[in-house]
Tab-separated table of C-alpha atoms in Angstrom:
chain	number	residue	atom	x	y	z
A	199	GLY	CA	47.032	124.438	241.069
A	200	ALA	CA	49.038	127.302	239.610
A	201	GLY	CA	49.452	130.340	241.792
A	202	VAL	CA	49.919	133.975	240.863
A	203	SER	CA	52.866	134.424	238.542
A	204	GLN	CA	54.812	137.570	237.779
A	205	SER	CA	57.412	138.459	235.211
A	206	PRO	CA	60.157	139.346	235.027
A	207	SER	CA	61.373	138.154	238.411
A	208	ASN	CA	64.153	140.732	238.319
A	209	LYS	CA	64.564	143.893	236.266
A	210	VAL	CA	67.474	146.299	236.193
A	211	THR	CA	66.946	149.471	234.241
A	212	GLU	CA	68.490	152.870	233.775
A	213	LYS	CA	66.930	156.005	235.155
A	214	GLY	CA	64.552	157.513	232.628
A	215	LYS	CA	63.621	154.263	230.890
A	216	ASP	CA	60.110	152.787	230.860
A	217	VAL	CA	59.400	149.356	232.344
A	218	GLU	CA	56.470	146.956	232.137
A	219	LEU	CA	55.721	144.437	234.857
A	220	ARG	CA	53.312	141.587	234.247
A	221	CYS	CA	50.989	139.689	236.552
A	222	ASP	CA	49.084	136.495	235.767
A	223	PRO	CA	46.479	135.955	238.479
A	224	ILE	CA	45.082	132.634	239.558
A	225	SER	CA	42.618	131.432	236.930
A	226	GLY	CA	39.085	132.577	237.700
A	227	HIS	CA	40.110	135.259	240.183
A	228	THR	CA	38.196	138.449	239.451
A	229	ALA	CA	40.021	140.800	241.815
A	230	LEU	CA	43.645	141.779	241.253
A	231	TYR	CA	45.854	144.041	243.345
A	232	TRP	CA	49.263	145.632	242.887
A	233	TYR	CA	51.432	146.471	245.890
A	234	ARG	CA	55.043	147.479	246.241
A	235	GLN	CA	57.530	146.816	248.993
A	236	SER	CA	60.475	149.100	249.513
A	237	LEU	CA	62.946	149.476	252.365
A	238	GLY	CA	61.768	152.867	253.464
A	239	GLN	CA	58.025	152.430	253.001
A	240	GLY	CA	57.208	148.818	253.742
A	241	LEU	CA	54.392	147.214	251.776
A	242	GLU	CA	51.962	149.675	250.209
A	243	PHE	CA	48.881	149.397	248.016
A	244	LEU	CA	49.066	150.749	244.462
A	245	ILE	CA	45.914	149.823	242.521
A	246	TYR	CA	42.994	147.393	242.543
A	247	PHE	CA	41.129	145.832	239.610
A	248	GLN	CA	37.708	144.262	239.635
A	249	GLY	CA	37.476	142.577	236.270
A	250	ASN	CA	39.050	144.982	233.806
A	251	SER	CA	38.142	148.160	235.620
A	252	ALA	CA	40.170	149.884	238.321
A	253	PRO	CA	37.829	151.319	240.956
A	254	ASP	CA	40.737	152.305	243.190
A	255	LYS	CA	43.931	153.829	241.837
A	256	SER	CA	44.594	155.826	244.968
A	257	GLY	CA	47.942	154.242	245.720
A	258	LEU	CA	49.681	155.058	242.458
A	259	PRO	CA	52.477	157.412	243.548
A	260	SER	CA	52.570	159.605	240.435
A	261	ASP	CA	51.259	159.890	236.892
A	262	ARG	CA	54.317	157.989	235.717
A	263	PHE	CA	52.601	154.863	237.019
A	264	SER	CA	49.737	153.220	235.147
A	265	ALA	CA	48.189	149.795	234.990
A	266	GLU	CA	45.740	147.924	232.882
A	267	ARG	CA	44.029	144.591	232.904
A	268	THR	CA	42.677	142.828	229.858
A	269	GLY	CA	40.289	139.924	229.478
A	270	GLY	CA	39.747	139.931	233.208
A	271	SER	CA	43.056	138.160	233.566
A	272	VAL	CA	46.585	139.441	232.910
A	273	SER	CA	47.571	142.821	234.272
A	274	THR	CA	50.470	145.062	233.320
A	275	LEU	CA	51.945	147.757	235.539
A	276	THR	CA	53.887	150.354	233.566
A	277	ILE	CA	56.330	152.821	235.035
A	278	GLN	CA	57.420	155.583	232.694
A	279	ARG	CA	60.641	157.568	233.026
A	280	THR	CA	61.800	155.464	235.966
A	281	GLN	CA	63.480	157.135	238.929
A	282	GLN	CA	65.811	155.619	241.505
A	283	GLU	CA	63.098	155.869	244.164
A	284	ASP	CA	60.996	153.464	242.058
A	285	SER	CA	63.382	150.667	243.041
A	286	ALA	CA	61.321	148.155	245.016
A	287	VAL	CA	59.675	144.759	244.867
A	288	TYR	CA	56.367	144.991	242.999
A	289	LEU	CA	53.896	142.391	244.227
A	290	CYS	CA	50.672	141.304	242.605
A	291	ALA	CA	47.861	139.546	244.444
A	292	SER	CA	44.574	138.090	243.319
A	293	SER	CA	41.422	136.867	245.003
A	294	ARG	CA	38.436	134.960	243.709
A	295	GLN	CA	36.188	137.860	244.612
A	296	ALA	CA	36.946	141.159	246.314
A	297	GLY	CA	36.690	140.400	249.989
A	298	GLU	CA	38.210	136.958	249.855
A	299	THR	CA	41.733	135.903	250.687
A	300	GLN	CA	44.400	137.534	248.562
A	301	TYR	CA	47.175	135.318	247.222
A	302	PHE	CA	50.448	136.954	246.358
A	303	GLY	CA	52.795	136.310	243.481
A	304	PRO	CA	56.576	136.097	243.969
A	305	GLY	CA	57.080	139.719	242.940
A	306	THR	CA	59.284	141.577	240.487
A	307	ARG	CA	62.448	143.110	241.934
A	308	LEU	CA	63.027	146.391	240.144
A	309	LEU	CA	66.341	148.197	240.412
A	310	VAL	CA	66.690	151.603	238.787
A	311	LEU	CA	70.304	152.678	238.351
B	268	ARG	CA	51.749	158.395	262.373
B	269	LYS	CA	51.555	155.192	260.307
B	270	GLU	CA	48.151	153.601	259.932
B	271	VAL	CA	49.407	150.230	261.170
B	272	GLU	CA	52.379	150.130	263.535
B	273	GLN	CA	54.494	147.213	264.659
B	274	ASP	CA	57.635	146.741	266.715
B	275	PRO	CA	60.196	145.820	264.045
B	276	GLY	CA	62.115	143.532	266.416
B	277	PRO	CA	63.974	141.335	266.014
B	278	PHE	CA	62.521	139.125	268.709
B	279	ASN	CA	65.167	136.519	269.494
B	280	VAL	CA	63.344	133.445	270.757
B	281	PRO	CA	64.808	130.204	272.099
B	282	GLU	CA	63.399	127.152	270.390
B	283	GLY	CA	60.400	125.881	272.331
B	284	ALA	CA	59.662	129.213	273.985
B	285	THR	CA	56.591	131.406	273.616
B	286	VAL	CA	56.709	134.779	271.920
B	287	ALA	CA	54.001	137.408	271.611
B	288	PHE	CA	53.848	140.750	269.898
B	289	ASN	CA	51.275	143.383	269.079
B	290	CYS	CA	50.281	145.715	266.334
B	291	THR	CA	48.273	148.931	266.665
B	292	TYR	CA	46.012	150.496	264.046
B	293	SER	CA	44.865	154.088	263.846
B	294	ASN	CA	41.499	153.853	262.084
B	295	SER	CA	38.866	152.824	264.602
B	296	ALA	CA	36.488	151.916	261.756
B	297	SER	CA	38.831	149.231	260.397
B	298	GLN	CA	36.874	146.149	259.514
B	299	SER	CA	39.117	143.136	259.046
B	300	PHE	CA	42.417	142.051	260.506
B	301	PHE	CA	45.024	139.485	259.537
B	302	TRP	CA	48.496	138.226	260.250
B	303	TYR	CA	50.643	137.442	257.222
B	304	ARG	CA	54.018	135.749	257.306
B	305	GLN	CA	56.861	136.759	255.004
B	306	ASP	CA	60.068	134.793	254.639
B	307	CYS	CA	63.213	136.512	253.416
B	308	ARG	CA	62.904	137.480	249.740
B	309	LYS	CA	59.540	135.724	249.448
B	310	GLU	CA	55.987	136.934	249.046
B	311	PRO	CA	53.657	137.419	252.025
B	312	LYS	CA	51.410	134.482	252.867
B	313	LEU	CA	48.282	134.553	254.966
B	314	LEU	CA	48.915	133.077	258.406
B	315	MET	CA	45.523	133.674	259.951
B	316	SER	CA	42.581	136.016	260.138
B	317	VAL	CA	41.904	137.712	263.459
B	318	TYR	CA	38.425	137.682	264.951
B	319	SER	CA	36.951	139.696	267.777
B	320	SER	CA	36.525	136.618	269.910
B	321	GLY	CA	40.131	135.607	269.412
B	322	ASN	CA	41.156	132.558	267.467
B	323	GLU	CA	43.710	129.824	267.537
B	324	ASP	CA	45.375	127.796	264.814
B	325	GLY	CA	47.660	125.155	266.244
B	326	ARG	CA	50.491	126.925	268.048
B	327	PHE	CA	49.329	130.366	266.915
B	328	THR	CA	46.800	132.497	268.778
B	329	ALA	CA	45.514	135.842	267.566
B	330	GLN	CA	43.537	138.387	269.550
B	331	LEU	CA	41.764	141.604	268.593
B	332	ASN	CA	41.138	144.446	271.035
B	333	ARG	CA	38.901	146.966	269.291
B	334	ALA	CA	38.674	149.301	272.281
B	335	SER	CA	42.438	149.773	272.368
B	336	GLN	CA	42.876	149.267	268.628
B	337	TYR	CA	45.463	146.551	268.686
B	338	ILE	CA	45.840	142.973	267.582
B	339	SER	CA	48.268	140.440	268.923
B	340	LEU	CA	49.922	137.234	267.829
B	341	LEU	CA	51.240	134.597	270.202
B	342	ILE	CA	53.384	131.685	269.074
B	343	ARG	CA	53.757	128.762	271.473
B	344	ASP	CA	56.472	126.096	271.374
B	345	SER	CA	58.451	128.060	268.782
B	346	LYS	CA	60.083	126.118	265.972
B	347	LEU	CA	63.145	127.123	263.982
B	348	SER	CA	60.835	127.293	260.967
B	349	ASP	CA	58.814	130.046	262.646
B	350	SER	CA	61.665	132.464	261.932
B	351	ALA	CA	60.142	135.041	259.605
B	352	THR	CA	58.716	138.527	259.469
B	353	TYR	CA	55.124	138.734	260.677
B	354	LEU	CA	53.023	141.398	258.999
B	355	CYS	CA	49.985	142.891	260.640
B	356	VAL	CA	47.362	143.663	258.003
B	357	VAL	CA	44.168	145.684	258.208
B	358	ILE	CA	41.298	146.234	255.798
B	359	LYS	CA	39.861	149.662	256.485
B	360	ASN	CA	36.858	149.506	254.192
B	361	LYS	CA	35.602	146.302	252.643
B	362	ALA	CA	33.302	148.224	250.332
B	363	ALA	CA	36.336	149.901	248.772
B	364	GLY	CA	37.711	146.695	247.317
B	365	ASN	CA	39.472	145.155	250.263
B	366	LYS	CA	42.872	146.683	249.721
B	367	LEU	CA	45.262	145.612	252.433
B	368	THR	CA	47.095	148.083	254.680
B	369	PHE	CA	50.291	146.591	256.062
B	370	GLY	CA	52.346	147.257	259.129
B	371	GLY	CA	56.108	147.340	258.783
B	372	GLY	CA	56.472	143.811	260.113
B	373	THR	CA	57.922	142.204	263.222
B	374	ARG	CA	60.965	140.059	262.683
B	375	VAL	CA	61.164	136.864	264.730
B	376	LEU	CA	64.322	134.763	264.973
B	377	VAL	CA	64.002	131.376	266.635
B	378	LYS	CA	67.342	129.988	267.740
B	379	PRO	CA	68.343	126.500	268.891
């Protein structure tokens, strides 16, 4: 069956611009996670959704980062006023329920010039 | 100190040999442990969960030592296709949504 999909696969933007990253989880998966992977920091947790609510936003690095999930399905991660240090691979994962195996999407490679 | 620490490697392994490496975690209350595999420019994929009693999946054996707070992965009869980065992953608190905490990864290169 279809796995987690993310779009765009690559995004180049100028410092100061806003970007939106999209995640389509596996159908029926109620839990959705955003992580990012950068050279200096490795893979780090950003935010977790259970259904449409986000019980844990503790990993969002600043108030420039926000995320939402609608219809218990698609999620969008928005970065406002991008900075060069935002350059990373943003990975989305979903699981059928919180506590079950997380399946990762291919990621969005973000480059802020 | 990072919450999950790994030797970054690379471990250069002759094809057919055995390689083993560890990962240490700082939070003694951590609840679940995994090894993920990540190929270059690809997403992480679950390799295996790690149980207190130790577990094996084909050529891969994982062990958990709660007293010393480390987990290990052993790969027997290495194949060229085993070349990848192996990520040690910990769940600190299942009640908090099961967010994964990753180590920096150990790079393994299997050579003919």
